């Protein structure tokens, strides 16, 4: 099963466009998976209860072909798939990413913990990509635990992490990504070309991952 994402080209991308057009998206079937194809994919995924990451993995392919949803993950292996705490912790540990919690725990039902239980793969991979691209140390202080604001792209739903705002990572974010104004709570926001949004809250960076790129 070939994964199709932004920038993909060839027969698999063309097949994806054909399938998306069956659901009324009106794409040009040229085998070049650009912004319109990604947007159509996200809309289709949302309609089927899949993670709207714009990436066609096994779960999205199945939904395109059969017309059924898959309960919010992309077949367990795509970017929309949810990970266990231990799976995500292993990825972060291997990348040299640290984390801590005020309660020294990882139970997502306790607000003083820092948990990665049910974190989206797109979020875990995006965090690792940020660490590698910035070459800064990265220390996570928030994951999927309760106590954060709700919504579709929330901590609880696995799309966000918080990390410490040291000078290296803060300078990288503000110097690399585009400033898009203040959030409703006054947090300054910076958006990456990948669609990921970095919001500078009072004592941490709050990051929403839409793509596994940084």
mmCIF file of N, CA, C and O in Angstrom, residues 27-110:
data_model
loop_
_atom_site.group_PDB
_atom_site.id
_atom_site.type_symbol
_atom_site.label_atom_id
_atom_site.label_comp_id
_atom_site.label_asym_id
_atom_site.label_seq_id
_atom_site.Cartn_x
_atom_site.Cartn_y
_atom_site.Cartn_z
ATOM 1 N N UNK A 27 -11.115 17.113 -8.738
ATOM 2 C CA UNK A 27 -9.685 17.355 -8.919
ATOM 3 C C UNK A 27 -9.246 17.062 -10.354
ATOM 4 O O UNK A 27 -9.829 16.222 -11.040
ATOM 5 N N UNK A 28 -8.204 17.747 -10.794
ATOM 6 C CA UNK A 28 -7.558 17.406 -12.061
ATOM 7 C C UNK A 28 -6.731 16.151 -11.834
ATOM 8 O O UNK A 28 -5.861 16.123 -10.961
ATOM 9 N N UNK A 29 -7.002 15.114 -12.614
ATOM 10 C CA UNK A 29 -6.307 13.840 -12.426
ATOM 11 C C UNK A 29 -5.001 13.872 -13.211
ATOM 12 O O UNK A 29 -4.929 13.445 -14.361
ATOM 13 N N UNK A 30 -3.971 14.437 -12.580
ATOM 14 C CA UNK A 30 -2.680 14.596 -13.251
ATOM 15 C C UNK A 30 -1.540 13.872 -12.541
ATOM 16 O O UNK A 30 -0.391 13.925 -12.967
ATOM 17 N N UNK A 31 -1.857 13.210 -11.426
ATOM 18 C CA UNK A 31 -0.812 12.470 -10.711
ATOM 19 C C UNK A 31 0.119 13.348 -9.908
ATOM 20 O O UNK A 31 1.119 12.869 -9.384
ATOM 21 N N UNK A 32 -0.217 14.629 -9.776
ATOM 22 C CA UNK A 32 0.593 15.545 -8.957
ATOM 23 C C UNK A 32 -0.228 15.914 -7.727
ATOM 24 O O UNK A 32 -1.220 16.633 -7.831
ATOM 25 N N UNK A 33 0.182 15.419 -6.573
ATOM 26 C CA UNK A 33 -0.614 15.573 -5.355
ATOM 27 C C UNK A 33 -0.228 16.867 -4.658
ATOM 28 O O UNK A 33 0.647 16.907 -3.791
ATOM 29 N N UNK A 34 -0.904 17.941 -5.059
ATOM 30 C CA UNK A 34 -0.606 19.266 -4.516
ATOM 31 C C UNK A 34 -1.599 19.714 -3.464
ATOM 32 O O UNK A 34 -2.315 18.911 -2.869
ATOM 33 N N UNK A 35 -1.669 21.036 -3.270
ATOM 34 C CA UNK A 35 -2.471 21.606 -2.186
ATOM 35 C C UNK A 35 -3.958 21.279 -2.319
ATOM 36 O O UNK A 35 -4.628 20.983 -1.326
ATOM 37 N N UNK A 36 -4.507 21.316 -3.541
ATOM 38 C CA UNK A 36 -5.920 21.023 -3.730
ATOM 39 C C UNK A 36 -6.232 19.569 -3.402
ATOM 40 O O UNK A 36 -7.276 19.259 -2.816
ATOM 41 N N UNK A 37 -5.325 18.673 -3.777
ATOM 42 C CA UNK A 37 -5.517 17.254 -3.481
ATOM 43 C C UNK A 37 -5.437 16.995 -1.985
ATOM 44 O O UNK A 37 -6.206 16.207 -1.431
ATOM 45 N N UNK A 38 -4.492 17.673 -1.307
ATOM 46 C CA UNK A 38 -4.352 17.518 0.142
ATOM 47 C C UNK A 38 -5.603 18.040 0.843
ATOM 48 O O UNK A 38 -6.122 17.413 1.774
ATOM 49 N N UNK A 39 -6.104 19.199 0.382
ATOM 50 C CA UNK A 39 -7.303 19.778 0.991
ATOM 51 C C UNK A 39 -8.507 18.858 0.801
ATOM 52 O O UNK A 39 -9.306 18.647 1.733
ATOM 53 N N UNK A 40 -8.634 18.287 -0.397
ATOM 54 C CA UNK A 40 -9.731 17.349 -0.664
ATOM 55 C C UNK A 40 -9.619 16.124 0.229
ATOM 56 O O UNK A 40 -10.625 15.608 0.736
ATOM 57 N N UNK A 41 -8.395 15.659 0.442
ATOM 58 C CA UNK A 41 -8.168 14.500 1.306
ATOM 59 C C UNK A 41 -8.596 14.795 2.732
ATOM 60 O O UNK A 41 -9.256 13.978 3.382
ATOM 61 N N UNK A 42 -8.227 15.973 3.232
ATOM 62 C CA UNK A 42 -8.607 16.351 4.591
ATOM 63 C C UNK A 42 -10.130 16.418 4.753
ATOM 64 O O UNK A 42 -10.685 15.966 5.760
ATOM 65 N N UNK A 43 -10.808 16.973 3.759
ATOM 66 C CA UNK A 43 -12.263 17.057 3.825
ATOM 67 C C UNK A 43 -12.881 15.662 3.807
ATOM 68 O O UNK A 43 -13.835 15.381 4.542
ATOM 69 N N UNK A 44 -12.336 14.791 2.964
ATOM 70 C CA UNK A 44 -12.846 13.419 2.907
ATOM 71 C C UNK A 44 -12.605 12.702 4.233
ATOM 72 O O UNK A 44 -13.503 12.028 4.754
ATOM 73 N N UNK A 45 -11.404 12.848 4.776
ATOM 74 C CA UNK A 45 -11.081 12.192 6.045
ATOM 75 C C UNK A 45 -12.015 12.651 7.158
ATOM 76 O O UNK A 45 -12.487 11.843 7.957
ATOM 77 N N UNK A 46 -12.267 13.950 7.207
ATOM 78 C CA UNK A 46 -13.171 14.484 8.226
ATOM 79 C C UNK A 46 -14.558 13.885 8.088
ATOM 80 O O UNK A 46 -15.222 13.570 9.088
ATOM 81 N N UNK A 47 -15.013 13.714 6.852
ATOM 82 C CA UNK A 47 -16.352 13.176 6.620
ATOM 83 C C UNK A 47 -16.468 11.717 7.027
ATOM 84 O O UNK A 47 -17.573 11.220 7.265
ATOM 85 N N UNK A 48 -15.332 11.031 7.120
ATOM 86 C CA UNK A 48 -15.331 9.606 7.456
ATOM 87 C C UNK A 48 -14.825 9.331 8.873
ATOM 88 O O UNK A 48 -14.627 8.182 9.253
ATOM 89 N N UNK A 49 -14.604 10.373 9.642
ATOM 90 C CA UNK A 49 -14.151 10.180 11.011
ATOM 91 C C UNK A 49 -12.689 9.812 11.133
ATOM 92 O O UNK A 49 -12.245 9.319 12.172
ATOM 93 N N UNK A 50 -11.922 10.063 10.084
ATOM 94 C CA UNK A 50 -10.478 9.814 10.101
ATOM 95 C C UNK A 50 -9.732 11.064 10.542
ATOM 96 O O UNK A 50 -10.270 12.166 10.478
ATOM 97 N N UNK A 51 -8.494 10.892 10.996
ATOM 98 C CA UNK A 51 -7.651 12.041 11.310
ATOM 99 C C UNK A 51 -7.417 12.834 10.026
ATOM 100 O O UNK A 51 -6.942 12.289 9.030
ATOM 101 N N UNK A 52 -7.768 14.113 10.040
ATOM 102 C CA UNK A 52 -7.692 14.940 8.832
ATOM 103 C C UNK A 52 -6.284 15.488 8.641
ATOM 104 O O UNK A 52 -6.034 16.686 8.798
ATOM 105 N N UNK A 53 -5.332 14.598 8.298
ATOM 106 C CA UNK A 53 -3.938 15.012 8.126
ATOM 107 C C UNK A 53 -3.538 15.191 6.666
ATOM 108 O O UNK A 53 -2.408 15.576 6.371
ATOM 109 N N UNK A 54 -4.467 14.903 5.734
ATOM 110 C CA UNK A 54 -4.168 15.084 4.311
ATOM 111 C C UNK A 54 -3.256 14.022 3.732
ATOM 112 O O UNK A 54 -2.811 14.155 2.588
ATOM 113 N N UNK A 55 -2.990 12.980 4.492
ATOM 114 C CA UNK A 55 -2.098 11.908 4.052
ATOM 115 C C UNK A 55 -2.914 10.639 3.830
ATOM 116 O O UNK A 55 -3.674 10.222 4.707
ATOM 117 N N UNK A 56 -2.758 10.022 2.675
ATOM 118 C CA UNK A 56 -3.529 8.824 2.364
ATOM 119 C C UNK A 56 -2.708 7.589 2.705
ATOM 120 O O UNK A 56 -1.833 7.153 1.950
ATOM 121 N N UNK A 57 -2.967 7.053 3.897
ATOM 122 C CA UNK A 57 -2.370 5.796 4.326
ATOM 123 C C UNK A 57 -3.375 4.680 4.157
ATOM 124 O O UNK A 57 -4.394 4.825 3.477
ATOM 125 N N UNK A 58 -3.130 3.552 4.799
ATOM 126 C CA UNK A 58 -3.966 2.375 4.587
ATOM 127 C C UNK A 58 -5.423 2.606 4.970
ATOM 128 O O UNK A 58 -6.336 2.174 4.252
ATOM 129 N N UNK A 59 -5.672 3.302 6.096
ATOM 130 C CA UNK A 59 -7.037 3.540 6.532
ATOM 131 C C UNK A 59 -7.804 4.428 5.571
ATOM 132 O O UNK A 59 -8.984 4.203 5.293
ATOM 133 N N UNK A 60 -7.151 5.473 5.055
ATOM 134 C CA UNK A 60 -7.815 6.374 4.119
ATOM 135 C C UNK A 60 -8.045 5.698 2.774
ATOM 136 O O UNK A 60 -9.089 5.886 2.150
ATOM 137 N N UNK A 61 -7.082 4.900 2.326
ATOM 138 C CA UNK A 61 -7.294 4.129 1.098
ATOM 139 C C UNK A 61 -8.524 3.242 1.236
ATOM 140 O O UNK A 61 -9.371 3.161 0.335
ATOM 141 N N UNK A 62 -8.635 2.559 2.369
ATOM 142 C CA UNK A 62 -9.772 1.668 2.598
ATOM 143 C C UNK A 62 -11.081 2.444 2.550
ATOM 144 O O UNK A 62 -12.062 2.004 1.934
ATOM 145 N N UNK A 63 -11.095 3.624 3.203
ATOM 146 C CA UNK A 63 -12.303 4.439 3.209
ATOM 147 C C UNK A 63 -12.648 4.940 1.811
ATOM 148 O O UNK A 63 -13.814 4.986 1.423
ATOM 149 N N UNK A 64 -11.641 5.322 1.033
ATOM 150 C CA UNK A 64 -11.869 5.783 -0.333
ATOM 151 C C UNK A 64 -12.473 4.689 -1.204
ATOM 152 O O UNK A 64 -13.385 4.931 -2.003
ATOM 153 N N UNK A 65 -11.964 3.495 -1.037
ATOM 154 C CA UNK A 65 -12.398 2.385 -1.897
ATOM 155 C C UNK A 65 -13.743 1.807 -1.468
ATOM 156 O O UNK A 65 -14.595 1.478 -2.299
ATOM 157 N N UNK A 66 -13.949 1.707 -0.150
ATOM 158 C CA UNK A 66 -15.164 1.068 0.348
ATOM 159 C C UNK A 66 -16.252 2.056 0.743
ATOM 160 O O UNK A 66 -17.420 1.681 0.877
ATOM 161 N N UNK A 67 -15.863 3.326 0.975
ATOM 162 C CA UNK A 67 -16.832 4.324 1.392
ATOM 163 C C UNK A 67 -17.111 4.322 2.874
ATOM 164 O O UNK A 67 -17.962 5.058 3.361
ATOM 165 N N UNK A 68 -16.369 3.500 3.637
ATOM 166 C CA UNK A 68 -16.584 3.416 5.085
ATOM 167 C C UNK A 68 -15.469 4.127 5.820
ATOM 168 O O UNK A 68 -14.375 4.310 5.285
ATOM 169 N N UNK A 69 -15.736 4.521 7.079
ATOM 170 C CA UNK A 69 -14.721 5.134 7.922
ATOM 171 C C UNK A 69 -13.988 4.083 8.717
ATOM 172 O O UNK A 69 -14.291 2.887 8.635
ATOM 173 N N UNK A 70 -13.007 4.532 9.513
ATOM 174 C CA UNK A 70 -12.235 3.567 10.310
ATOM 175 C C UNK A 70 -12.062 4.023 11.744
ATOM 176 O O UNK A 70 -11.068 3.735 12.381
ATOM 177 N N UNK A 71 -13.027 4.799 12.244
ATOM 178 C CA UNK A 71 -13.029 5.111 13.673
ATOM 179 C C UNK A 71 -11.979 6.080 14.138
ATOM 180 O O UNK A 71 -11.650 6.116 15.303
ATOM 181 N N UNK A 72 -11.390 6.880 13.248
ATOM 182 C CA UNK A 72 -10.531 7.966 13.676
ATOM 183 C C UNK A 72 -9.046 7.733 13.522
ATOM 184 O O UNK A 72 -8.251 8.636 13.653
ATOM 185 N N UNK A 73 -8.592 6.521 13.263
ATOM 186 C CA UNK A 73 -7.170 6.315 13.015
ATOM 187 C C UNK A 73 -6.993 5.844 11.593
ATOM 188 O O UNK A 73 -7.947 5.474 10.918
ATOM 189 N N UNK A 74 -5.774 5.867 11.102
ATOM 190 C CA UNK A 74 -5.516 5.519 9.717
ATOM 191 C C UNK A 74 -4.941 4.114 9.643
ATOM 192 O O UNK A 74 -3.819 3.898 9.194
ATOM 193 N N UNK A 75 -5.727 3.141 10.137
ATOM 194 C CA UNK A 75 -5.332 1.756 10.008
ATOM 195 C C UNK A 75 -4.226 1.346 10.937
ATOM 196 O O UNK A 75 -3.636 0.284 10.789
ATOM 197 N N UNK A 76 -3.875 2.183 11.899
ATOM 198 C CA UNK A 76 -2.874 1.812 12.893
ATOM 199 C C UNK A 76 -1.452 2.168 12.514
ATOM 200 O O UNK A 76 -0.577 2.230 13.357
ATOM 201 N N UNK A 77 -1.176 2.422 11.228
ATOM 202 C CA UNK A 77 0.192 2.689 10.814
ATOM 203 C C UNK A 77 0.366 4.051 10.167
ATOM 204 O O UNK A 77 1.480 4.526 10.014
ATOM 205 N N UNK A 78 -0.718 4.704 9.724
ATOM 206 C CA UNK A 78 -0.612 6.001 9.090
ATOM 207 C C UNK A 78 -0.329 7.096 10.094
ATOM 208 O O UNK A 78 -0.288 6.874 11.307
ATOM 209 N N UNK A 79 -0.180 8.319 9.581
ATOM 210 C CA UNK A 79 0.151 9.434 10.459
ATOM 211 C C UNK A 79 -0.966 9.758 11.448
ATOM 212 O O UNK A 79 -0.729 10.357 12.482
ATOM 213 N N UNK A 80 -2.214 9.372 11.110
ATOM 214 C CA UNK A 80 -3.317 9.624 12.008
ATOM 215 C C UNK A 80 -3.466 8.589 13.099
ATOM 216 O O UNK A 80 -4.316 8.732 13.984
ATOM 217 N N UNK A 81 -2.678 7.527 13.044
ATOM 218 C CA UNK A 81 -2.788 6.459 14.037
ATOM 219 C C UNK A 81 -2.418 6.964 15.423
ATOM 220 O O UNK A 81 -1.630 7.879 15.577
ATOM 221 N N UNK A 82 -3.020 6.342 16.440
ATOM 222 C CA UNK A 82 -2.718 6.706 17.821
ATOM 223 C C UNK A 82 -1.703 5.730 18.411
ATOM 224 O O UNK A 82 -1.764 4.525 18.158
ATOM 225 N N UNK A 83 -0.776 6.264 19.190
ATOM 226 C CA UNK A 83 0.291 5.472 19.793
ATOM 227 C C UNK A 83 0.030 5.281 21.275
ATOM 228 O O UNK A 83 -0.715 6.038 21.895
ATOM 229 N N UNK A 84 0.667 4.293 21.845
ATOM 230 C CA UNK A 84 0.658 4.139 23.291
ATOM 231 C C UNK A 84 1.722 5.070 23.879
ATOM 232 O O UNK A 84 2.593 5.573 23.160
ATOM 233 N N UNK A 85 1.654 5.265 25.183
ATOM 234 C CA UNK A 85 2.656 6.100 25.839
ATOM 235 C C UNK A 85 4.063 5.520 25.621
ATOM 236 O O UNK A 85 5.009 6.261 25.322
ATOM 237 N N UNK A 86 4.187 4.225 25.747
ATOM 238 C CA UNK A 86 5.508 3.608 25.621
ATOM 239 C C UNK A 86 6.048 3.720 24.203
ATOM 240 O O UNK A 86 7.257 3.912 24.005
ATOM 241 N N UNK A 87 5.185 3.608 23.198
ATOM 242 C CA UNK A 87 5.630 3.750 21.809
ATOM 243 C C UNK A 87 6.156 5.153 21.549
ATOM 244 O O UNK A 87 7.224 5.337 20.961
ATOM 245 N N UNK A 88 5.387 6.153 21.976
ATOM 246 C CA UNK A 88 5.815 7.538 21.766
ATOM 247 C C UNK A 88 7.067 7.857 22.575
ATOM 248 O O UNK A 88 7.986 8.516 22.081
ATOM 249 N N UNK A 89 7.101 7.376 23.821
ATOM 250 C CA UNK A 89 8.260 7.634 24.678
ATOM 251 C C UNK A 89 9.522 7.040 24.061
ATOM 252 O O UNK A 89 10.603 7.643 24.122
ATOM 253 N N UNK A 90 9.387 5.878 23.444
ATOM 254 C CA UNK A 90 10.539 5.246 22.789
ATOM 255 C C UNK A 90 11.035 6.091 21.618
ATOM 256 O O UNK A 90 12.250 6.268 21.427
ATOM 257 N N UNK A 91 10.100 6.645 20.832
ATOM 258 C CA UNK A 91 10.478 7.521 19.719
ATOM 259 C C UNK A 91 11.191 8.766 20.224
ATOM 260 O O UNK A 91 12.220 9.177 19.677
ATOM 261 N N UNK A 92 10.649 9.376 21.273
ATOM 262 C CA UNK A 92 11.237 10.601 21.809
ATOM 263 C C UNK A 92 12.613 10.323 22.420
ATOM 264 O O UNK A 92 13.554 11.091 22.228
ATOM 265 N N UNK A 93 12.703 9.232 23.145
ATOM 266 C CA UNK A 93 13.979 8.876 23.786
ATOM 267 C C UNK A 93 15.071 8.669 22.734
ATOM 268 O O UNK A 93 16.206 9.131 22.902
ATOM 269 N N UNK A 94 14.724 7.980 21.650
ATOM 270 C CA UNK A 94 15.691 7.714 20.586
ATOM 271 C C UNK A 94 16.151 9.003 19.900
ATOM 272 O O UNK A 94 17.274 9.085 19.399
ATOM 273 N N UNK A 95 15.273 10.021 19.882
ATOM 274 C CA UNK A 95 15.610 11.296 19.242
ATOM 275 C C UNK A 95 16.293 12.264 20.199
ATOM 276 O O UNK A 95 16.657 13.371 19.799
ATOM 277 N N UNK A 96 16.450 11.872 21.471
ATOM 278 C CA UNK A 96 17.082 12.748 22.443
ATOM 279 C C UNK A 96 16.149 13.802 23.003
ATOM 280 O O UNK A 96 16.591 14.860 23.466
ATOM 281 N N UNK A 97 14.854 13.534 22.964
ATOM 282 C CA UNK A 97 13.853 14.466 23.483
ATOM 283 C C UNK A 97 13.510 14.084 24.923
ATOM 284 O O UNK A 97 13.209 12.927 25.206
ATOM 285 N N UNK A 98 13.546 15.061 25.813
ATOM 286 C CA UNK A 98 13.255 14.815 27.228
ATOM 287 C C UNK A 98 11.833 15.252 27.549
ATOM 288 O O UNK A 98 11.203 15.994 26.792
ATOM 289 N N UNK A 99 11.311 14.812 28.677
ATOM 290 C CA UNK A 99 10.000 15.244 29.133
ATOM 291 C C UNK A 99 9.918 15.139 30.645
ATOM 292 O O UNK A 99 10.681 14.416 31.279
ATOM 293 N N UNK A 100 8.983 15.877 31.222
ATOM 294 C CA UNK A 100 8.782 15.851 32.673
ATOM 295 C C UNK A 100 7.361 16.278 32.970
ATOM 296 O O UNK A 100 6.650 16.794 32.105
ATOM 297 N N UNK A 101 6.929 16.042 34.215
ATOM 298 C CA UNK A 101 5.609 16.492 34.663
ATOM 299 C C UNK A 101 5.708 16.916 36.112
ATOM 300 O O UNK A 101 6.554 16.415 36.864
ATOM 301 N N UNK A 102 4.837 17.830 36.502
ATOM 302 C CA UNK A 102 4.866 18.288 37.892
ATOM 303 C C UNK A 102 4.479 17.173 38.855
ATOM 304 O O UNK A 102 4.909 17.160 40.009
ATOM 305 N N UNK A 103 3.697 16.211 38.363
ATOM 306 C CA UNK A 103 3.289 15.099 39.212
ATOM 307 C C UNK A 103 4.162 13.875 39.084
ATOM 308 O O UNK A 103 3.909 12.858 39.731
ATOM 309 N N UNK A 104 5.175 13.950 38.221
ATOM 310 C CA UNK A 104 6.088 12.827 37.998
ATOM 311 C C UNK A 104 5.310 11.555 37.647
ATOM 312 O O UNK A 104 5.512 10.486 38.230
ATOM 313 N N UNK A 105 4.404 11.684 36.642
ATOM 314 C CA UNK A 105 3.539 10.562 36.278
ATOM 315 C C UNK A 105 3.180 10.632 34.795
ATOM 316 O O UNK A 105 3.503 11.607 34.116
ATOM 317 N N UNK A 106 2.488 9.602 34.294
ATOM 318 C CA UNK A 106 2.131 9.552 32.877
ATOM 319 C C UNK A 106 0.681 9.122 32.644
ATOM 320 O O UNK A 106 0.325 8.714 31.547
ATOM 321 N N UNK A 107 -0.163 9.235 33.663
ATOM 322 C CA UNK A 107 -1.576 8.883 33.559
ATOM 323 C C UNK A 107 -2.334 10.019 32.890
ATOM 324 O O UNK A 107 -2.438 11.115 33.449
ATOM 325 N N UNK A 108 -2.903 9.795 31.719
ATOM 326 C CA UNK A 108 -3.550 10.885 30.980
ATOM 327 C C UNK A 108 -4.816 11.403 31.655
ATOM 328 O O UNK A 108 -5.333 12.460 31.286
ATOM 329 N N UNK A 109 -5.317 10.688 32.637
ATOM 330 C CA UNK A 109 -6.509 11.130 33.356
ATOM 331 C C UNK A 109 -6.190 12.020 34.553
ATOM 332 O O UNK A 109 -7.086 12.432 35.286
ATOM 333 N N UNK A 110 -4.898 12.291 34.755
ATOM 334 C CA UNK A 110 -4.453 13.159 35.849
ATOM 335 C C UNK A 110 -3.778 14.389 35.242
ATOM 336 O O UNK A 110 -2.796 14.268 34.508
#
